[in-house]
Amino acid sequence: MAQKQAPHPRRKGSVVWATVLSWLSSLLLALLALCLVLMTTICSASYMKEQVNRSDFNEAAYSYLYDNFISYGASSGFSADVMTAALSRDQITAGSITRLYQGDTAIDTRNAILNTTYDNLINDLNSRGVEVTSDMESAVVVVADACRLDYANYVTVPLASQLYTFIEKCNRVVPVAVAIMAVLCAVSLFVMLRLAGSSRYGVRCLTFAFTAAAALCALAATIIFPAIHMETLSINPASVKQLIVTYVQNLFGRFGLFAIIYGAVAVILLALTATARSRMKRRQNI
Protein backbone atom coordinates (compact mmCIF):
# COMPACT_ATOMS: atom_id res chain seq x y z
CA MET A 1 0.00 0.00 0.00
CA ALA A 2 2.83 2.38 0.87
CA GLN A 3 4.30 1.96 -2.61
CA LYS A 4 0.97 2.84 -4.24
CA GLN A 5 0.50 5.98 -2.13
CA ALA A 6 4.01 7.31 -2.73
CA PRO A 7 3.29 8.94 -6.11
CA HIS A 8 0.36 11.04 -4.81
CA PRO A 9 2.45 13.91 -3.33
CA ARG A 10 4.35 14.19 -6.60
CA ARG A 11 1.12 14.22 -8.55
CA LYS A 12 -0.27 17.03 -6.40
CA GLY A 13 2.95 18.95 -6.82
CA SER A 14 2.77 18.49 -10.57
CA VAL A 15 -0.79 19.78 -10.60
CA VAL A 16 0.31 22.88 -8.68
CA TRP A 17 3.12 23.50 -11.14
CA ALA A 18 0.72 22.98 -14.05
CA THR A 19 -1.56 25.65 -12.54
CA VAL A 20 1.38 28.03 -12.10
CA LEU A 21 2.44 27.42 -15.69
CA SER A 22 -1.09 28.18 -16.90
CA TRP A 23 -0.77 31.64 -15.32
CA LEU A 24 2.70 32.06 -16.78
CA SER A 25 1.50 30.92 -20.20
CA SER A 26 -1.25 33.53 -20.20
CA LEU A 27 1.33 36.26 -19.54
CA LEU A 28 3.62 34.90 -22.25
CA LEU A 29 0.73 34.80 -24.72
CA ALA A 30 -0.07 38.43 -23.87
CA LEU A 31 3.59 39.39 -24.38
CA LEU A 32 3.58 37.54 -27.71
CA ALA A 33 0.54 39.59 -28.70
CA LEU A 34 2.40 42.78 -27.68
CA CYS A 35 5.39 41.87 -29.86
CA LEU A 36 3.13 41.09 -32.82
CA VAL A 37 1.28 44.39 -32.34
CA LEU A 38 4.58 46.28 -32.45
CA MET A 39 5.72 44.35 -35.53
CA THR A 40 2.50 45.12 -37.43
CA THR A 41 2.27 48.78 -36.39
CA ILE A 42 5.47 50.64 -35.55
CA CYS A 43 7.59 48.46 -37.85
CA SER A 44 5.15 48.78 -40.76
CA ALA A 45 5.12 51.68 -43.22
CA SER A 46 1.71 50.54 -44.50
CA TYR A 47 0.28 50.95 -40.99
CA MET A 48 1.52 54.55 -40.84
CA LYS A 49 -0.02 55.29 -44.25
CA GLU A 50 -3.27 53.68 -43.11
CA GLN A 51 -3.39 55.94 -40.05
CA VAL A 52 -2.69 59.00 -42.21
CA ASN A 53 -5.78 58.11 -44.24
CA ARG A 54 -7.90 57.34 -41.17
CA SER A 55 -6.98 60.56 -39.39
CA ASP A 56 -7.70 62.72 -42.47
CA PHE A 57 -4.24 64.21 -42.02
CA ASN A 58 -3.95 64.86 -45.75
CA GLU A 59 -7.30 66.67 -45.87
CA ALA A 60 -6.51 68.79 -42.80
CA ALA A 61 -3.08 69.73 -44.13
CA TYR A 62 -4.47 70.43 -47.59
CA SER A 63 -7.23 72.67 -46.20
CA TYR A 64 -4.74 74.64 -44.10
CA LEU A 65 -2.30 75.09 -46.99
CA TYR A 66 -5.09 75.89 -49.43
CA ASP A 67 -6.35 78.73 -47.23
CA ASN A 68 -2.83 80.05 -46.66
CA PHE A 69 -1.92 79.97 -50.34
CA ILE A 70 -5.14 81.79 -51.23
CA SER A 71 -4.38 84.48 -48.63
CA TYR A 72 -0.90 84.94 -50.14
CA GLY A 73 -2.49 85.26 -53.57
CA ALA A 74 -5.08 87.76 -52.37
CA SER A 75 -2.38 90.01 -50.96
CA SER A 76 -0.24 89.79 -54.11
CA GLY A 77 -2.90 89.82 -56.82
CA PHE A 78 -3.04 86.18 -57.91
CA SER A 79 -6.14 84.01 -58.23
CA ALA A 80 -6.87 80.99 -56.03
CA ASP A 81 -6.48 78.57 -58.93
CA VAL A 82 -3.02 79.85 -59.75
CA MET A 83 -1.85 79.86 -56.14
CA THR A 84 -3.07 76.33 -55.34
CA ALA A 85 -2.10 74.62 -58.60
CA ALA A 86 0.96 73.04 -56.96
CA LEU A 87 -1.03 71.45 -54.12
CA SER A 88 -1.91 67.74 -54.17
CA ARG A 89 -3.69 65.80 -51.42
CA ASP A 90 -2.15 62.45 -52.41
CA GLN A 91 1.46 63.61 -52.24
CA ILE A 92 1.28 65.54 -48.96
CA THR A 93 2.64 62.73 -46.76
CA ALA A 94 3.01 59.63 -48.96
CA GLY A 95 6.53 60.56 -50.02
CA SER A 96 7.59 61.58 -46.50
CA ILE A 97 6.47 58.27 -44.95
CA THR A 98 8.15 56.18 -47.64
CA ARG A 99 11.40 58.11 -47.21
CA LEU A 100 11.19 57.79 -43.41
CA TYR A 101 10.94 53.98 -43.48
CA GLN A 102 13.75 53.85 -46.02
CA GLY A 103 15.98 55.69 -43.54
CA ASP A 104 16.03 59.06 -45.29
CA THR A 105 15.42 61.50 -42.43
CA ALA A 106 16.90 64.56 -44.12
CA ILE A 107 14.61 67.58 -44.09
CA ASP A 108 12.92 68.02 -47.44
CA THR A 109 13.16 71.69 -48.34
CA ARG A 110 10.29 71.27 -50.82
CA ASN A 111 12.07 73.20 -53.57
CA ALA A 112 9.72 71.54 -56.07
CA ILE A 113 6.85 73.52 -54.52
CA LEU A 114 8.92 76.71 -54.79
CA ASN A 115 9.81 76.12 -58.44
CA THR A 116 6.30 75.05 -59.49
CA THR A 117 4.63 77.96 -57.70
CA TYR A 118 7.16 80.42 -59.12
CA ASP A 119 6.59 79.13 -62.67
CA ASN A 120 2.81 79.28 -62.23
CA LEU A 121 2.93 82.86 -60.99
CA ILE A 122 5.27 84.05 -63.74
CA ASN A 123 3.16 82.31 -66.40
CA ASP A 124 0.03 83.93 -64.97
CA LEU A 125 1.62 87.36 -65.15
CA ASN A 126 2.75 86.75 -68.73
CA SER A 127 -0.72 85.51 -69.73
CA ARG A 128 -2.22 88.72 -68.40
CA GLY A 129 0.29 90.83 -70.31
CA VAL A 130 1.99 92.12 -67.19
CA GLU A 131 5.59 93.15 -67.65
CA VAL A 132 7.72 91.22 -65.17
CA THR A 133 10.34 93.56 -63.82
CA SER A 134 13.20 92.54 -61.55
CA ASP A 135 11.36 93.94 -58.53
CA MET A 136 8.20 92.07 -59.47
CA GLU A 137 10.16 88.86 -59.99
CA SER A 138 11.71 89.27 -56.53
CA ALA A 139 8.23 89.68 -55.06
CA VAL A 140 7.11 86.50 -56.85
CA VAL A 141 10.06 84.64 -55.36
CA VAL A 142 9.05 85.85 -51.88
CA VAL A 143 5.48 84.61 -52.37
CA ALA A 144 6.62 81.26 -53.78
CA ASP A 145 9.10 80.80 -50.95
CA ALA A 146 6.39 81.54 -48.37
CA CYS A 147 4.31 78.76 -49.95
CA ARG A 148 7.32 76.45 -49.81
CA LEU A 149 7.95 77.16 -46.13
CA ASP A 150 4.31 76.55 -45.21
CA TYR A 151 4.27 73.31 -47.14
CA ALA A 152 7.53 72.06 -45.61
CA ASN A 153 6.49 72.92 -42.05
CA TYR A 154 3.02 71.44 -42.26
CA VAL A 155 3.55 68.13 -44.06
CA THR A 156 6.92 67.06 -42.65
CA VAL A 157 6.78 63.98 -40.40
CA PRO A 158 7.45 65.39 -36.88
CA LEU A 159 10.70 64.34 -35.16
CA ALA A 160 11.62 62.26 -38.21
CA SER A 161 15.21 61.45 -37.16
CA GLN A 162 14.22 60.42 -33.62
CA LEU A 163 11.25 58.46 -34.94
CA TYR A 164 13.41 56.59 -37.45
CA THR A 165 15.92 55.71 -34.71
CA PHE A 166 13.08 54.15 -32.70
CA ILE A 167 11.67 52.36 -35.78
CA GLU A 168 15.12 50.99 -36.64
CA LYS A 169 15.55 49.59 -33.12
CA CYS A 170 12.10 48.02 -33.26
CA ASN A 171 12.91 46.44 -36.62
CA ARG A 172 15.97 44.80 -35.07
CA VAL A 173 14.50 43.79 -31.72
CA VAL A 174 10.83 42.99 -32.34
CA PRO A 175 11.20 40.06 -34.81
CA VAL A 176 13.68 38.42 -32.43
CA ALA A 177 11.32 39.04 -29.52
CA VAL A 178 8.44 37.47 -31.47
CA ALA A 179 10.50 34.33 -32.09
CA ILE A 180 11.61 34.13 -28.45
CA MET A 181 8.08 34.66 -27.12
CA ALA A 182 6.69 32.04 -29.50
CA VAL A 183 9.25 29.47 -28.33
CA LEU A 184 8.65 30.30 -24.65
CA CYS A 185 4.88 30.01 -25.12
CA ALA A 186 5.26 26.64 -26.83
CA VAL A 187 7.61 25.31 -24.12
CA SER A 188 5.43 26.62 -21.30
CA LEU A 189 2.25 25.11 -22.73
CA PHE A 190 3.97 21.79 -23.46
CA VAL A 191 5.42 21.49 -19.95
CA MET A 192 2.08 22.53 -18.46
CA LEU A 193 0.27 19.74 -20.31
CA ARG A 194 2.93 17.23 -19.24
CA LEU A 195 2.59 18.22 -15.59
CA ALA A 196 -1.20 18.30 -15.59
CA GLY A 197 -1.35 14.56 -14.94
CA SER A 198 -4.50 14.02 -17.01
CA SER A 199 -5.73 15.21 -20.37
CA ARG A 200 -8.87 16.62 -18.73
CA TYR A 201 -6.96 18.87 -16.32
CA GLY A 202 -4.47 19.74 -19.06
CA VAL A 203 -7.27 21.04 -21.26
CA ARG A 204 -8.63 23.03 -18.30
CA CYS A 205 -5.23 24.66 -17.78
CA LEU A 206 -4.92 25.32 -21.51
CA THR A 207 -8.38 26.89 -21.59
CA PHE A 208 -7.54 29.09 -18.62
CA ALA A 209 -4.27 30.24 -20.22
CA PHE A 210 -5.97 31.36 -23.44
CA THR A 211 -8.94 32.87 -21.59
CA ALA A 212 -6.67 34.91 -19.31
CA ALA A 213 -4.54 36.01 -22.28
CA ALA A 214 -7.70 37.08 -24.13
CA ALA A 215 -8.79 39.07 -21.07
CA LEU A 216 -5.41 40.83 -20.83
CA CYS A 217 -5.49 41.73 -24.53
CA ALA A 218 -9.08 42.98 -24.20
CA LEU A 219 -8.02 45.22 -21.30
CA ALA A 220 -5.13 46.60 -23.33
CA ALA A 221 -7.48 47.31 -26.24
CA THR A 222 -10.16 49.08 -24.20
CA ILE A 223 -8.62 50.65 -21.08
CA ILE A 224 -5.08 51.90 -21.74
CA PHE A 225 -5.81 54.48 -24.46
CA PRO A 226 -8.69 56.22 -22.60
CA ALA A 227 -6.53 56.23 -19.46
CA ILE A 228 -3.71 58.28 -21.03
CA HIS A 229 -6.07 61.10 -22.21
CA MET A 230 -4.16 61.92 -25.39
CA GLU A 231 -6.95 64.19 -26.59
CA THR A 232 -5.96 66.71 -23.91
CA LEU A 233 -2.37 67.02 -25.16
CA SER A 234 -1.37 70.38 -26.59
CA ILE A 235 0.15 69.53 -29.97
CA ASN A 236 0.39 71.86 -32.97
CA PRO A 237 -0.50 71.82 -35.77
CA ALA A 238 -3.89 70.21 -35.16
CA SER A 239 -3.49 67.77 -38.05
CA VAL A 240 -0.35 66.31 -36.44
CA LYS A 241 -2.18 65.88 -33.13
CA GLN A 242 -5.04 64.16 -34.93
CA LEU A 243 -2.59 61.81 -36.64
CA ILE A 244 -0.78 60.93 -33.39
CA VAL A 245 -4.03 60.29 -31.51
CA THR A 246 -5.37 58.06 -34.30
CA TYR A 247 -2.05 56.22 -34.56
CA VAL A 248 -1.86 55.39 -30.85
CA GLN A 249 -5.58 54.59 -30.54
CA ASN A 250 -5.48 52.05 -33.37
CA LEU A 251 -2.20 50.62 -32.08
CA PHE A 252 -3.86 49.63 -28.81
CA GLY A 253 -6.92 48.59 -30.79
CA ARG A 254 -4.81 45.87 -32.43
CA PHE A 255 -4.86 44.03 -29.10
CA GLY A 256 -8.55 43.47 -29.71
CA LEU A 257 -7.67 41.21 -32.64
CA PHE A 258 -5.55 38.99 -30.42
CA ALA A 259 -8.25 39.01 -27.74
CA ILE A 260 -10.62 37.60 -30.37
CA ILE A 261 -8.07 34.98 -31.50
CA TYR A 262 -7.23 33.80 -27.99
CA GLY A 263 -10.89 33.89 -27.00
CA ALA A 264 -11.80 31.78 -30.02
CA VAL A 265 -9.19 29.17 -29.05
CA ALA A 266 -10.59 29.11 -25.49
CA VAL A 267 -14.14 28.65 -26.81
CA ILE A 268 -13.02 25.80 -29.05
CA LEU A 269 -11.31 24.11 -26.10
CA LEU A 270 -14.46 24.54 -23.97
CA ALA A 271 -16.55 23.06 -26.77
CA LEU A 272 -14.23 20.08 -27.06
CA THR A 273 -14.36 19.58 -23.28
CA ALA A 274 -18.16 19.71 -23.27
CA THR A 275 -18.30 17.24 -26.16
CA ALA A 276 -15.95 14.85 -24.37
CA ARG A 277 -18.03 15.04 -21.18
CA SER A 278 -21.27 14.33 -23.02
CA ARG A 279 -19.71 11.33 -24.72
CA MET A 280 -18.42 10.04 -21.37
CA LYS A 281 -21.89 10.37 -19.82
CA ARG A 282 -23.44 8.48 -22.71
CA ARG A 283 -20.96 5.65 -22.28
CA GLN A 284 -21.65 5.50 -18.55
CA ASN A 285 -25.40 5.36 -19.19
CA ILE A 286 -24.90 2.51 -21.62
CSV table of C-alpha atoms in Angstrom, one decimal:
chain,number,residue,atom,x,y,z
A,1,MET,CA,0.0,0.0,0.0
A,2,ALA,CA,2.8,2.4,0.9
A,3,GLN,CA,4.3,2.0,-2.6
A,4,LYS,CA,1.0,2.8,-4.2
A,5,GLN,CA,0.5,6.0,-2.1
A,6,ALA,CA,4.0,7.3,-2.7
A,7,PRO,CA,3.3,8.9,-6.1
A,8,HIS,CA,0.4,11.0,-4.8
A,9,PRO,CA,2.5,13.9,-3.3
A,10,ARG,CA,4.4,14.2,-6.6
A,11,ARG,CA,1.1,14.2,-8.5
A,12,LYS,CA,-0.3,17.0,-6.4
A,13,GLY,CA,2.9,18.9,-6.8
A,14,SER,CA,2.8,18.5,-10.6
A,15,VAL,CA,-0.8,19.8,-10.6
A,16,VAL,CA,0.3,22.9,-8.7
A,17,TRP,CA,3.1,23.5,-11.1
A,18,ALA,CA,0.7,23.0,-14.1
A,19,THR,CA,-1.6,25.6,-12.5
A,20,VAL,CA,1.4,28.0,-12.1
A,21,LEU,CA,2.4,27.4,-15.7
A,22,SER,CA,-1.1,28.2,-16.9
A,23,TRP,CA,-0.8,31.6,-15.3
A,24,LEU,CA,2.7,32.1,-16.8
A,25,SER,CA,1.5,30.9,-20.2
A,26,SER,CA,-1.3,33.5,-20.2
A,27,LEU,CA,1.3,36.3,-19.5
A,28,LEU,CA,3.6,34.9,-22.2
A,29,LEU,CA,0.7,34.8,-24.7
A,30,ALA,CA,-0.1,38.4,-23.9
A,31,LEU,CA,3.6,39.4,-24.4
A,32,LEU,CA,3.6,37.5,-27.7
A,33,ALA,CA,0.5,39.6,-28.7
A,34,LEU,CA,2.4,42.8,-27.7
A,35,CYS,CA,5.4,41.9,-29.9
A,36,LEU,CA,3.1,41.1,-32.8
A,37,VAL,CA,1.3,44.4,-32.3
A,38,LEU,CA,4.6,46.3,-32.4
A,39,MET,CA,5.7,44.4,-35.5
A,40,THR,CA,2.5,45.1,-37.4
A,41,THR,CA,2.3,48.8,-36.4
A,42,ILE,CA,5.5,50.6,-35.5
A,43,CYS,CA,7.6,48.5,-37.8
A,44,SER,CA,5.1,48.8,-40.8
A,45,ALA,CA,5.1,51.7,-43.2
A,46,SER,CA,1.7,50.5,-44.5
A,47,TYR,CA,0.3,51.0,-41.0
A,48,MET,CA,1.5,54.5,-40.8
A,49,LYS,CA,0.0,55.3,-44.3
A,50,GLU,CA,-3.3,53.7,-43.1
A,51,GLN,CA,-3.4,55.9,-40.1
A,52,VAL,CA,-2.7,59.0,-42.2
A,53,ASN,CA,-5.8,58.1,-44.2
A,54,ARG,CA,-7.9,57.3,-41.2
A,55,SER,CA,-7.0,60.6,-39.4
A,56,ASP,CA,-7.7,62.7,-42.5
A,57,PHE,CA,-4.2,64.2,-42.0
A,58,ASN,CA,-4.0,64.9,-45.8
A,59,GLU,CA,-7.3,66.7,-45.9
A,60,ALA,CA,-6.5,68.8,-42.8
A,61,ALA,CA,-3.1,69.7,-44.1
A,62,TYR,CA,-4.5,70.4,-47.6
A,63,SER,CA,-7.2,72.7,-46.2
A,64,TYR,CA,-4.7,74.6,-44.1
A,65,LEU,CA,-2.3,75.1,-47.0
A,66,TYR,CA,-5.1,75.9,-49.4
A,67,ASP,CA,-6.3,78.7,-47.2
A,68,ASN,CA,-2.8,80.0,-46.7
A,69,PHE,CA,-1.9,80.0,-50.3
A,70,ILE,CA,-5.1,81.8,-51.2
A,71,SER,CA,-4.4,84.5,-48.6
A,72,TYR,CA,-0.9,84.9,-50.1
A,73,GLY,CA,-2.5,85.3,-53.6
A,74,ALA,CA,-5.1,87.8,-52.4
A,75,SER,CA,-2.4,90.0,-51.0
A,76,SER,CA,-0.2,89.8,-54.1
A,77,GLY,CA,-2.9,89.8,-56.8
A,78,PHE,CA,-3.0,86.2,-57.9
A,79,SER,CA,-6.1,84.0,-58.2
A,80,ALA,CA,-6.9,81.0,-56.0
A,81,ASP,CA,-6.5,78.6,-58.9
A,82,VAL,CA,-3.0,79.8,-59.8
A,83,MET,CA,-1.8,79.9,-56.1
A,84,THR,CA,-3.1,76.3,-55.3
A,85,ALA,CA,-2.1,74.6,-58.6
A,86,ALA,CA,1.0,73.0,-57.0
A,87,LEU,CA,-1.0,71.4,-54.1
A,88,SER,CA,-1.9,67.7,-54.2
A,89,ARG,CA,-3.7,65.8,-51.4
A,90,ASP,CA,-2.2,62.5,-52.4
A,91,GLN,CA,1.5,63.6,-52.2
A,92,ILE,CA,1.3,65.5,-49.0
A,93,THR,CA,2.6,62.7,-46.8
A,94,ALA,CA,3.0,59.6,-49.0
A,95,GLY,CA,6.5,60.6,-50.0
A,96,SER,CA,7.6,61.6,-46.5
A,97,ILE,CA,6.5,58.3,-45.0
A,98,THR,CA,8.1,56.2,-47.6
A,99,ARG,CA,11.4,58.1,-47.2
A,100,LEU,CA,11.2,57.8,-43.4
A,101,TYR,CA,10.9,54.0,-43.5
A,102,GLN,CA,13.8,53.9,-46.0
A,103,GLY,CA,16.0,55.7,-43.5
A,104,ASP,CA,16.0,59.1,-45.3
A,105,THR,CA,15.4,61.5,-42.4
A,106,ALA,CA,16.9,64.6,-44.1
A,107,ILE,CA,14.6,67.6,-44.1
A,108,ASP,CA,12.9,68.0,-47.4
A,109,THR,CA,13.2,71.7,-48.3
A,110,ARG,CA,10.3,71.3,-50.8
A,111,ASN,CA,12.1,73.2,-53.6
A,112,ALA,CA,9.7,71.5,-56.1
A,113,ILE,CA,6.9,73.5,-54.5
A,114,LEU,CA,8.9,76.7,-54.8
A,115,ASN,CA,9.8,76.1,-58.4
A,116,THR,CA,6.3,75.1,-59.5
A,117,THR,CA,4.6,78.0,-57.7
A,118,TYR,CA,7.2,80.4,-59.1
A,119,ASP,CA,6.6,79.1,-62.7
A,120,ASN,CA,2.8,79.3,-62.2
A,121,LEU,CA,2.9,82.9,-61.0
A,122,ILE,CA,5.3,84.0,-63.7
A,123,ASN,CA,3.2,82.3,-66.4
A,124,ASP,CA,0.0,83.9,-65.0
A,125,LEU,CA,1.6,87.4,-65.2
A,126,ASN,CA,2.7,86.7,-68.7
A,127,SER,CA,-0.7,85.5,-69.7
A,128,ARG,CA,-2.2,88.7,-68.4
A,129,GLY,CA,0.3,90.8,-70.3
A,130,VAL,CA,2.0,92.1,-67.2
A,131,GLU,CA,5.6,93.2,-67.6
A,132,VAL,CA,7.7,91.2,-65.2
A,133,THR,CA,10.3,93.6,-63.8
A,134,SER,CA,13.2,92.5,-61.6
A,135,ASP,CA,11.4,93.9,-58.5
A,136,MET,CA,8.2,92.1,-59.5
A,137,GLU,CA,10.2,88.9,-60.0
A,138,SER,CA,11.7,89.3,-56.5
A,139,ALA,CA,8.2,89.7,-55.1
A,140,VAL,CA,7.1,86.5,-56.9
A,141,VAL,CA,10.1,84.6,-55.4
A,142,VAL,CA,9.1,85.9,-51.9
A,143,VAL,CA,5.5,84.6,-52.4
A,144,ALA,CA,6.6,81.3,-53.8
A,145,ASP,CA,9.1,80.8,-51.0
A,146,ALA,CA,6.4,81.5,-48.4
A,147,CYS,CA,4.3,78.8,-49.9
A,148,ARG,CA,7.3,76.4,-49.8
A,149,LEU,CA,8.0,77.2,-46.1
A,150,ASP,CA,4.3,76.6,-45.2
A,151,TYR,CA,4.3,73.3,-47.1
A,152,ALA,CA,7.5,72.1,-45.6
A,153,ASN,CA,6.5,72.9,-42.1
A,154,TYR,CA,3.0,71.4,-42.3
A,155,VAL,CA,3.6,68.1,-44.1
A,156,THR,CA,6.9,67.1,-42.6
A,157,VAL,CA,6.8,64.0,-40.4
A,158,PRO,CA,7.4,65.4,-36.9
A,159,LEU,CA,10.7,64.3,-35.2
A,160,ALA,CA,11.6,62.3,-38.2
A,161,SER,CA,15.2,61.5,-37.2
A,162,GLN,CA,14.2,60.4,-33.6
A,163,LEU,CA,11.3,58.5,-34.9
A,164,TYR,CA,13.4,56.6,-37.5
A,165,THR,CA,15.9,55.7,-34.7
A,166,PHE,CA,13.1,54.2,-32.7
A,167,ILE,CA,11.7,52.4,-35.8
A,168,GLU,CA,15.1,51.0,-36.6
A,169,LYS,CA,15.6,49.6,-33.1
A,170,CYS,CA,12.1,48.0,-33.3
A,171,ASN,CA,12.9,46.4,-36.6
A,172,ARG,CA,16.0,44.8,-35.1
A,173,VAL,CA,14.5,43.8,-31.7
A,174,VAL,CA,10.8,43.0,-32.3
A,175,PRO,CA,11.2,40.1,-34.8
A,176,VAL,CA,13.7,38.4,-32.4
A,177,ALA,CA,11.3,39.0,-29.5
A,178,VAL,CA,8.4,37.5,-31.5
A,179,ALA,CA,10.5,34.3,-32.1
A,180,ILE,CA,11.6,34.1,-28.4
A,181,MET,CA,8.1,34.7,-27.1
A,182,ALA,CA,6.7,32.0,-29.5
A,183,VAL,CA,9.2,29.5,-28.3
A,184,LEU,CA,8.6,30.3,-24.6
A,185,CYS,CA,4.9,30.0,-25.1
A,186,ALA,CA,5.3,26.6,-26.8
A,187,VAL,CA,7.6,25.3,-24.1
A,188,SER,CA,5.4,26.6,-21.3
A,189,LEU,CA,2.3,25.1,-22.7
A,190,PHE,CA,4.0,21.8,-23.5
A,191,VAL,CA,5.4,21.5,-19.9
A,192,MET,CA,2.1,22.5,-18.5
A,193,LEU,CA,0.3,19.7,-20.3
A,194,ARG,CA,2.9,17.2,-19.2
A,195,LEU,CA,2.6,18.2,-15.6
A,196,ALA,CA,-1.2,18.3,-15.6
A,197,GLY,CA,-1.4,14.6,-14.9
A,198,SER,CA,-4.5,14.0,-17.0
A,199,SER,CA,-5.7,15.2,-20.4
A,200,ARG,CA,-8.9,16.6,-18.7
A,201,TYR,CA,-7.0,18.9,-16.3
A,202,GLY,CA,-4.5,19.7,-19.1
A,203,VAL,CA,-7.3,21.0,-21.3
A,204,ARG,CA,-8.6,23.0,-18.3
A,205,CYS,CA,-5.2,24.7,-17.8
A,206,LEU,CA,-4.9,25.3,-21.5
A,207,THR,CA,-8.4,26.9,-21.6
A,208,PHE,CA,-7.5,29.1,-18.6
A,209,ALA,CA,-4.3,30.2,-20.2
A,210,PHE,CA,-6.0,31.4,-23.4
A,211,THR,CA,-8.9,32.9,-21.6
A,212,ALA,CA,-6.7,34.9,-19.3
A,213,ALA,CA,-4.5,36.0,-22.3
A,214,ALA,CA,-7.7,37.1,-24.1
A,215,ALA,CA,-8.8,39.1,-21.1
A,216,LEU,CA,-5.4,40.8,-20.8
A,217,CYS,CA,-5.5,41.7,-24.5
A,218,ALA,CA,-9.1,43.0,-24.2
A,219,LEU,CA,-8.0,45.2,-21.3
A,220,ALA,CA,-5.1,46.6,-23.3
A,221,ALA,CA,-7.5,47.3,-26.2
A,222,THR,CA,-10.2,49.1,-24.2
A,223,ILE,CA,-8.6,50.6,-21.1
A,224,ILE,CA,-5.1,51.9,-21.7
A,225,PHE,CA,-5.8,54.5,-24.5
A,226,PRO,CA,-8.7,56.2,-22.6
A,227,ALA,CA,-6.5,56.2,-19.5
A,228,ILE,CA,-3.7,58.3,-21.0
A,229,HIS,CA,-6.1,61.1,-22.2
A,230,MET,CA,-4.2,61.9,-25.4
A,231,GLU,CA,-7.0,64.2,-26.6
A,232,THR,CA,-6.0,66.7,-23.9
A,233,LEU,CA,-2.4,67.0,-25.2
A,234,SER,CA,-1.4,70.4,-26.6
A,235,ILE,CA,0.1,69.5,-30.0
A,236,ASN,CA,0.4,71.9,-33.0
A,237,PRO,CA,-0.5,71.8,-35.8
A,238,ALA,CA,-3.9,70.2,-35.2
A,239,SER,CA,-3.5,67.8,-38.0
A,240,VAL,CA,-0.4,66.3,-36.4
A,241,LYS,CA,-2.2,65.9,-33.1
A,242,GLN,CA,-5.0,64.2,-34.9
A,243,LEU,CA,-2.6,61.8,-36.6
A,244,ILE,CA,-0.8,60.9,-33.4
A,245,VAL,CA,-4.0,60.3,-31.5
A,246,THR,CA,-5.4,58.1,-34.3
A,247,TYR,CA,-2.0,56.2,-34.6
A,248,VAL,CA,-1.9,55.4,-30.8
A,249,GLN,CA,-5.6,54.6,-30.5
A,250,ASN,CA,-5.5,52.0,-33.4
A,251,LEU,CA,-2.2,50.6,-32.1
A,252,PHE,CA,-3.9,49.6,-28.8
A,253,GLY,CA,-6.9,48.6,-30.8
A,254,ARG,CA,-4.8,45.9,-32.4
A,255,PHE,CA,-4.9,44.0,-29.1
A,256,GLY,CA,-8.6,43.5,-29.7
A,257,LEU,CA,-7.7,41.2,-32.6
A,258,PHE,CA,-5.5,39.0,-30.4
A,259,ALA,CA,-8.2,39.0,-27.7
A,260,ILE,CA,-10.6,37.6,-30.4
A,261,ILE,CA,-8.1,35.0,-31.5
A,262,TYR,CA,-7.2,33.8,-28.0
A,263,GLY,CA,-10.9,33.9,-27.0
A,264,ALA,CA,-11.8,31.8,-30.0
A,265,VAL,CA,-9.2,29.2,-29.0
A,266,ALA,CA,-10.6,29.1,-25.5
A,267,VAL,CA,-14.1,28.7,-26.8
A,268,ILE,CA,-13.0,25.8,-29.0
A,269,LEU,CA,-11.3,24.1,-26.1
A,270,LEU,CA,-14.5,24.5,-24.0
A,271,ALA,CA,-16.6,23.1,-26.8
A,272,LEU,CA,-14.2,20.1,-27.1
A,273,THR,CA,-14.4,19.6,-23.3
A,274,ALA,CA,-18.2,19.7,-23.3
A,275,THR,CA,-18.3,17.2,-26.2
A,276,ALA,CA,-16.0,14.8,-24.4
A,277,ARG,CA,-18.0,15.0,-21.2
A,278,SER,CA,-21.3,14.3,-23.0
A,279,ARG,CA,-19.7,11.3,-24.7
A,280,MET,CA,-18.4,10.0,-21.4
A,281,LYS,CA,-21.9,10.4,-19.8
A,282,ARG,CA,-23.4,8.5,-22.7
A,283,ARG,CA,-21.0,5.7,-22.3
A,284,GLN,CA,-21.7,5.5,-18.5
A,285,ASN,CA,-25.4,5.4,-19.2
A,286,ILE,CA,-24.9,2.5,-21.6
